[in-house]
Each structure stands twice: as C-alpha cells, then as structure tokens.
GROMACS .gro file of C-alpha atoms in nm:
model
  257
    1MET     CA    1  -1.331  -0.187  -1.719
    2LEU     CA    2  -1.011  -0.404  -1.733
    3GLY     CA    3  -0.712  -0.184  -1.724
    4SER     CA    4  -0.329  -0.158  -1.737
    5GLY     CA    5  -0.341  -0.161  -2.115
    6GLY     CA    6  -0.530  -0.477  -2.144
    7VAL     CA    7  -0.491  -0.836  -2.043
    8SER     CA    8  -0.192  -0.898  -2.273
    9ASP     CA    9   0.052  -0.639  -2.154
   10GLY     CA   10   0.154  -0.819  -1.835
   11TYR     CA   11   0.068  -0.527  -1.591
   12GLU     CA   12   0.436  -0.460  -1.538
   13VAL     CA   13   0.418  -0.075  -1.555
   14GLY     CA   14   0.154   0.180  -1.475
   15SER     CA   15  -0.177   0.181  -1.637
   16LYS     CA   16  -0.202   0.364  -1.959
   17ARG     CA   17  -0.580   0.382  -1.959
   18PRO     CA   18  -0.769   0.710  -1.873
   19ARG     CA   19  -0.888   0.702  -1.518
   20MET     CA   20  -1.265   0.667  -1.473
   21MET     CA   21  -1.326   1.042  -1.413
   22ASP     CA   22  -1.634   1.064  -1.625
   23SER     CA   23  -1.816   0.741  -1.552
   24ASN     CA   24  -1.908   0.810  -1.194
   25PRO     CA   25  -2.105   1.099  -1.035
   26TYR     CA   26  -1.842   1.135  -0.767
   27PHE     CA   27  -1.589   1.268  -1.023
   28ALA     CA   28  -1.827   1.516  -1.180
   29VAL     CA   29  -1.686   1.874  -1.210
   30SER     CA   30  -1.907   2.182  -1.176
   31SER     CA   31  -1.889   2.452  -1.440
   32GLY     CA   32  -1.913   2.715  -1.182
   33THR     CA   33  -1.645   2.894  -0.985
   34SER     CA   34  -1.667   2.675  -0.681
   35GLY     CA   35  -1.448   2.406  -0.834
   36PHE     CA   36  -1.506   2.035  -0.759
   37GLN     CA   37  -1.873   1.961  -0.676
   38PRO     CA   38  -2.015   1.613  -0.629
   39TYR     CA   39  -2.300   1.564  -0.883
   40ASN     CA   40  -2.639   1.642  -0.765
   41TYR     CA   41  -2.533   1.795  -0.437
   42GLY     CA   42  -2.628   2.162  -0.373
   43GLY     CA   43  -2.527   2.400  -0.101
   44GLY     CA   44  -2.599   2.271   0.261
   45TYR     CA   45  -2.567   1.906   0.172
   46GLN     CA   46  -2.276   1.687   0.278
   47PRO     CA   47  -2.172   1.453  -0.001
   48PRO     CA   48  -2.118   1.104   0.104
   49ALA     CA   49  -1.752   0.966   0.141
   50PHE     CA   50  -1.562   0.917  -0.182
   51PRO     CA   51  -1.605   0.537  -0.244
   52VAL     CA   52  -1.232   0.436  -0.252
   53ALA     CA   53  -1.041   0.169  -0.064
   54ARG     CA   54  -0.675   0.092  -0.055
   55LEU     CA   55  -0.530  -0.245  -0.068
   56ARG     CA   56  -0.181  -0.351   0.061
   57GLY     CA   57   0.021  -0.676   0.049
   58LEU     CA   58  -0.099  -0.782  -0.295
   59PRO     CA   59   0.117  -1.043  -0.488
   60PHE     CA   60   0.368  -0.892  -0.726
   61ASN     CA   61   0.199  -1.075  -1.022
   62CYS     CA   62  -0.142  -0.934  -0.930
   63THR     CA   63  -0.362  -0.799  -1.204
   64ASP     CA   64  -0.680  -0.605  -1.229
   65ILE     CA   65  -0.870  -0.919  -1.291
   66ASP     CA   66  -0.744  -1.073  -0.967
   67ILE     CA   67  -0.878  -0.769  -0.785
   68PHE     CA   68  -1.215  -0.798  -0.950
   69LYS     CA   69  -1.227  -1.169  -0.852
   70PHE     CA   70  -1.122  -1.082  -0.489
   71PHE     CA   71  -1.421  -0.835  -0.474
   72ALA     CA   72  -1.663  -1.061  -0.655
   73GLY     CA   73  -2.020  -0.939  -0.623
   74LEU     CA   74  -1.920  -0.574  -0.564
   75ASP     CA   75  -1.952  -0.297  -0.832
   76ILE     CA   76  -1.595  -0.167  -0.919
   77VAL     CA   77  -1.559   0.156  -1.107
   78ASP     CA   78  -1.173   0.169  -1.130
   79VAL     CA   79  -0.867  -0.016  -1.026
   80LEU     CA   80  -0.527   0.146  -1.003
   81LEU     CA   81  -0.226  -0.072  -0.938
   82VAL     CA   82   0.047   0.141  -0.775
   83ASN     CA   83   0.385   0.114  -0.947
   84LYS     CA   84   0.716   0.266  -0.800
   85ASN     CA   85   0.989   0.319  -1.061
   86GLY     CA   86   0.820   0.088  -1.303
   87ARG     CA   87   0.766  -0.203  -1.059
   88PHE     CA   88   0.447  -0.307  -0.890
   89SER     CA   89   0.452  -0.189  -0.518
   90GLY     CA   90   0.198  -0.451  -0.395
   91GLU     CA   91  -0.061  -0.178  -0.334
   92ALA     CA   92  -0.367  -0.068  -0.518
   93PHE     CA   93  -0.662   0.170  -0.502
   94VAL     CA   94  -1.008   0.043  -0.589
   95VAL     CA   95  -1.297   0.285  -0.655
   96PHE     CA   96  -1.644   0.132  -0.607
   97ALA     CA   97  -1.987   0.252  -0.723
   98GLY     CA   98  -2.079   0.393  -0.374
   99PRO     CA   99  -1.997   0.419  -0.008
  100MET     CA  100  -2.192   0.110   0.082
  101GLN     CA  101  -1.978  -0.096  -0.152
  102VAL     CA  102  -1.671   0.020   0.033
  103GLU     CA  103  -1.822  -0.104   0.370
  104PHE     CA  104  -1.873  -0.449   0.204
  105ALA     CA  105  -1.519  -0.434   0.068
  106LEU     CA  106  -1.373  -0.372   0.422
  107HIS     CA  107  -1.515  -0.703   0.532
  108ARG     CA  108  -1.264  -0.871   0.310
  109ASP     CA  109  -0.959  -0.721   0.498
  110ARG     CA  110  -0.686  -0.992   0.548
  111GLN     CA  111  -0.852  -1.240   0.332
  112ASN     CA  112  -0.608  -1.430   0.108
  113MET     CA  113  -0.514  -1.372  -0.260
  114GLY     CA  114  -0.304  -1.672  -0.345
  115ARG     CA  115  -0.072  -1.722  -0.059
  116ARG     CA  116  -0.082  -1.369   0.061
  117TYR     CA  117  -0.336  -1.201   0.292
  118VAL     CA  118  -0.452  -0.863   0.160
  119GLU     CA  119  -0.507  -0.560   0.384
  120VAL     CA  120  -0.811  -0.351   0.281
  121PHE     CA  121  -0.857  -0.021   0.453
  122ARG     CA  122  -1.019   0.309   0.400
  123CYS     CA  123  -0.830   0.604   0.243
  124LYS     CA  124  -0.899   0.966   0.120
  125ARG     CA  125  -1.008   1.075  -0.219
  126GLN     CA  126  -0.688   1.289  -0.250
  127ASP     CA  127  -0.467   0.972  -0.182
  128TYR     CA  128  -0.630   0.821  -0.489
  129TYR     CA  129  -0.587   1.148  -0.694
  130ASN     CA  130  -0.214   1.172  -0.589
  131ALA     CA  131  -0.156   0.813  -0.698
  132VAL     CA  132  -0.318   0.876  -1.044
  133ALA     CA  133  -0.099   1.192  -1.074
  134THR     CA  134   0.213   1.002  -0.995
  135GLU     CA  135   0.127   0.738  -1.248
  136VAL     CA  136   0.065   0.993  -1.524
  137ASN     CA  137   0.384   1.171  -1.448
  138TYR     CA  138   0.586   0.862  -1.440
  139GLU     CA  139   0.466   0.743  -1.774
  140GLY     CA  140   0.512   1.078  -1.913
  141ILE     CA  141   0.888   1.052  -1.846
  142TYR     CA  142   0.921   0.747  -2.073
  143ASP     CA  143   0.646   0.809  -2.320
  144ASN     CA  144   0.836   1.132  -2.429
  145ASP     CA  145   1.140   0.907  -2.527
  146TYR     CA  146   1.331   1.032  -2.220
  147GLN     CA  147   1.672   0.859  -2.224
  148GLY     CA  148   1.849   0.764  -1.894
  149SER     CA  149   1.749   0.798  -1.541
  150PRO     CA  150   1.461   1.026  -1.443
  151PRO     CA  151   1.563   1.383  -1.350
  152PRO     CA  152   1.616   1.438  -0.983
  153SER     CA  153   1.284   1.613  -0.954
  154LYS     CA  154   1.097   1.326  -1.082
  155SER     CA  155   1.300   1.056  -0.892
  156LYS     CA  156   1.236   1.201  -0.551
  157ARG     CA  157   0.901   1.057  -0.520
  158PHE     CA  158   1.040   0.698  -0.570
  159SER     CA  159   1.255   0.739  -0.252
  160ASP     CA  160   0.997   0.815   0.007
  161LYS     CA  161   1.136   0.582   0.268
  162ASP     CA  162   1.490   0.736   0.224
  163GLN     CA  163   1.343   1.083   0.300
  164MET     CA  164   1.173   0.954   0.626
  165GLU     CA  165   1.337   1.017   0.967
  166TYR     CA  166   1.490   0.705   1.107
  167THR     CA  167   1.512   0.579   1.467
  168GLU     CA  168   1.662   0.242   1.579
  169ILE     CA  169   1.325   0.074   1.509
  170LEU     CA  170   1.199  -0.084   1.185
  171LYS     CA  171   0.854  -0.214   1.127
  172MET     CA  172   0.807  -0.535   0.927
  173ARG     CA  173   0.479  -0.600   0.737
  174GLY     CA  174   0.366  -0.901   0.536
  175LEU     CA  175   0.535  -1.160   0.745
  176PRO     CA  176   0.405  -1.525   0.745
  177PHE     CA  177   0.157  -1.581   1.026
  178SER     CA  178   0.380  -1.861   1.156
  179VAL     CA  179   0.695  -1.653   1.164
  180LYS     CA  180   0.929  -1.705   1.454
  181LYS     CA  181   1.179  -1.477   1.619
  182SER     CA  182   1.475  -1.684   1.491
  183GLU     CA  183   1.350  -1.629   1.136
  184ILE     CA  184   1.352  -1.256   1.172
  185LEU     CA  185   1.705  -1.261   1.325
  186ASP     CA  186   1.820  -1.480   1.033
  187PHE     CA  187   1.652  -1.226   0.790
  188PHE     CA  188   1.869  -0.956   0.938
  189GLY     CA  189   2.162  -1.177   0.999
  190GLU     CA  190   2.436  -0.931   0.860
  191PHE     CA  191   2.291  -0.638   1.076
  192LYS     CA  192   2.329  -0.570   1.444
  193VAL     CA  193   1.988  -0.642   1.602
  194VAL     CA  194   1.914  -0.603   1.967
  195GLU     CA  195   1.790  -0.975   1.998
  196ASP     CA  196   1.559  -0.917   2.302
  197ARG     CA  197   1.394  -0.628   2.129
  198VAL     CA  198   1.225  -0.822   1.845
  199HIS     CA  199   0.850  -0.810   1.895
  200ILE     CA  200   0.600  -1.003   1.678
  201ALA     CA  201   0.265  -0.826   1.686
  202CYS     CA  202  -0.037  -1.028   1.779
  203ARG     CA  203  -0.415  -0.987   1.789
  204PRO     CA  204  -0.602  -1.016   2.126
  205ASP     CA  205  -0.681  -1.386   2.022
  206GLY     CA  206  -0.305  -1.462   2.007
  207LYS     CA  207  -0.282  -1.488   1.624
  208SER     CA  208  -0.008  -1.303   1.446
  209THR     CA  209  -0.104  -0.975   1.252
  210GLY     CA  210   0.183  -1.035   1.005
  211GLU     CA  211   0.373  -0.739   1.149
  212ALA     CA  212   0.684  -0.703   1.383
  213TYR     CA  213   0.908  -0.447   1.521
  214VAL     CA  214   1.278  -0.482   1.531
  215GLU     CA  215   1.521  -0.270   1.723
  216PHE     CA  216   1.880  -0.219   1.592
  217VAL     CA  217   2.187  -0.094   1.781
  218SER     CA  218   2.145   0.247   1.604
  219ALA     CA  219   1.930   0.442   1.375
  220GLU     CA  220   2.214   0.427   1.118
  221GLU     CA  221   2.208   0.039   1.146
  222ALA     CA  222   1.831   0.045   1.095
  223LYS     CA  223   1.859   0.259   0.780
  224LYS     CA  224   2.124   0.019   0.640
  225ALA     CA  225   1.894  -0.278   0.714
  226MET     CA  226   1.627  -0.119   0.480
  227CYS     CA  227   1.819  -0.277   0.189
  228LYS     CA  228   1.619  -0.591   0.288
  229ASP     CA  229   1.295  -0.427   0.202
  230LYS     CA  230   1.076  -0.643  -0.026
  231MET     CA  231   1.290  -0.952   0.026
  232THR     CA  232   1.133  -1.274   0.135
  233ILE     CA  233   1.083  -1.483   0.447
  234GLY     CA  234   0.949  -1.818   0.322
  235SER     CA  235   0.708  -1.755   0.035
  236ARG     CA  236   0.621  -1.402   0.138
  237TYR     CA  237   0.794  -1.071   0.053
  238VAL     CA  238   0.834  -0.853   0.351
  239GLU     CA  239   0.790  -0.479   0.356
  240LEU     CA  240   1.006  -0.261   0.581
  241PHE     CA  241   0.923   0.078   0.724
  242PRO     CA  242   1.094   0.326   0.965
  243SER     CA  243   0.912   0.320   1.291
  244THR     CA  244   0.948   0.471   1.650
  245PRO     CA  245   0.988   0.337   2.003
  246ASP     CA  246   0.640   0.472   2.084
  247GLU     CA  247   0.475   0.287   1.795
  248ALA     CA  248   0.659  -0.037   1.897
  249ARG     CA  249   0.547  -0.001   2.258
  250ARG     CA  250   0.186   0.054   2.159
  251ALA     CA  251   0.195  -0.259   1.945
  252GLU     CA  252   0.345  -0.453   2.227
  253SER     CA  253   0.089  -0.332   2.466
  254ARG     CA  254  -0.196  -0.427   2.227
  255SER     CA  255  -0.058  -0.777   2.200
  256ARG     CA  256  -0.065  -0.819   2.580
  257GLN     CA  257  -0.436  -0.724   2.601
   0.00000   0.00000   0.00000
C-alpha cells in the first residue's frame, strides 16, 4: 500500500499510483442509474461516514511510511500527500478501513511527528476526491510533456490564498508552542503590524495552540505579509491564512475562558 511511486522516488511530487477506489467497499459504484452507492447498502439505509481523516502540519520531508508509523495499529487503505505546484503542502488525506478507525485516529491529534505536532481532523469524502482530482490534473500537465508554466486555467488552483478576501488580520498556524510575541513581531519585521493586536491563541489550560492572530495597519499590508507564508520561526515552518476580526475575537475569547 506504499505510494508516491515507491520508496525510492523521494515523494517530491504527487503520487502516480492509482487511488484505492477498488479495494474498499466505500468506493464501490453501482451499475444502476442512481450513481454512487456504498456497497451492501440498499434503500432506506444510511451508509456510515466515509472513513477519511485530514492531516495538517506534517514535516516537508514526510512520506507515506511516516504516516503509516504515526497511525501504527490502525488499518490504512490509502494515503494521499497533498502537493501544490509540485511541492508538498504539509497536508495529507488518510483513508481507513472503517469509521471506527477514524475515531481512533482522531485521538492522535496534535501528537508529534519529528519536531512538529500534527493536526488530525474529520473531513468530507468530497474533500478527498477533490484532492485526488487535483493531483491527477496536475500530473497530467507534465506527463504530457507540457513545456513552460501551466496554463492559467490550471494554475488558478495553486493560488487559493491569493483569491481569498483579505482583511487586516492574518492567522498563523504551526507556531512553536513556546513562541513569544516578540518573535512574531520579528517575523513580520518589514511589515507594519499593530503591536498591541498580536494574539497568541491558548487552550483553557493556558498552553499554546500553535496559532496566533496578527493585525496589520491595513488589508493591503496583510496581503503583502503573505509572502512570509511557509517561512520558519525556530525549527518550524509557519502557515499564514487570511482571517477576520470576528475570528480573532472568538479565539481571544476562548483563550480567556
């Protein structure tokens, strides 16, 4: 079940293996006119949730094997390492043998892989299918000996964050748990940050969640600061996302509870 073209290919670009559509009853397709039907489920029965989990914050050198080890003892059907423009994004989808396996997998949320903690959370079947489709489409561009940059219609999906609406707030994720406000200010040193509007999110027990919200002097300044996405603080690469004042206030309120 090891993917990404085998152990020797370095896992640098999207997996070239066929996805595990035929090895699991959750992927079975009916021959009737009703389209997708879970195997052995007739009318009136609700199929169980599709057994997939999403991982975020993986090390950039992560391989399928590392994920198998992370979920040791669980029955994994498929691993999809998510690549963006040929580079590993730090995210993955893992399909398990059944819904109960997903429940066990969720207990490993925020456990460490190497020096990084990994987020494990539920996602929808369609999210996984969309990721598979993106992988296949991206590989198709280059497998057909396409020369030069991808056409605009293909490249659009690699600039999701550029297409989002910006406010003056950016969300940081993947921060060291020991991060200090001064380190965040240094990280954005060349940009205009509202210094008293940097909030490091904490759990009710006071421990950092690895996230922070940073307010800039304008939405335009926040968008410029996105060039720091995937750069490092200490030994950890940090992801940046457009956020909103409401989201930042909710996080600040949760930290006070």
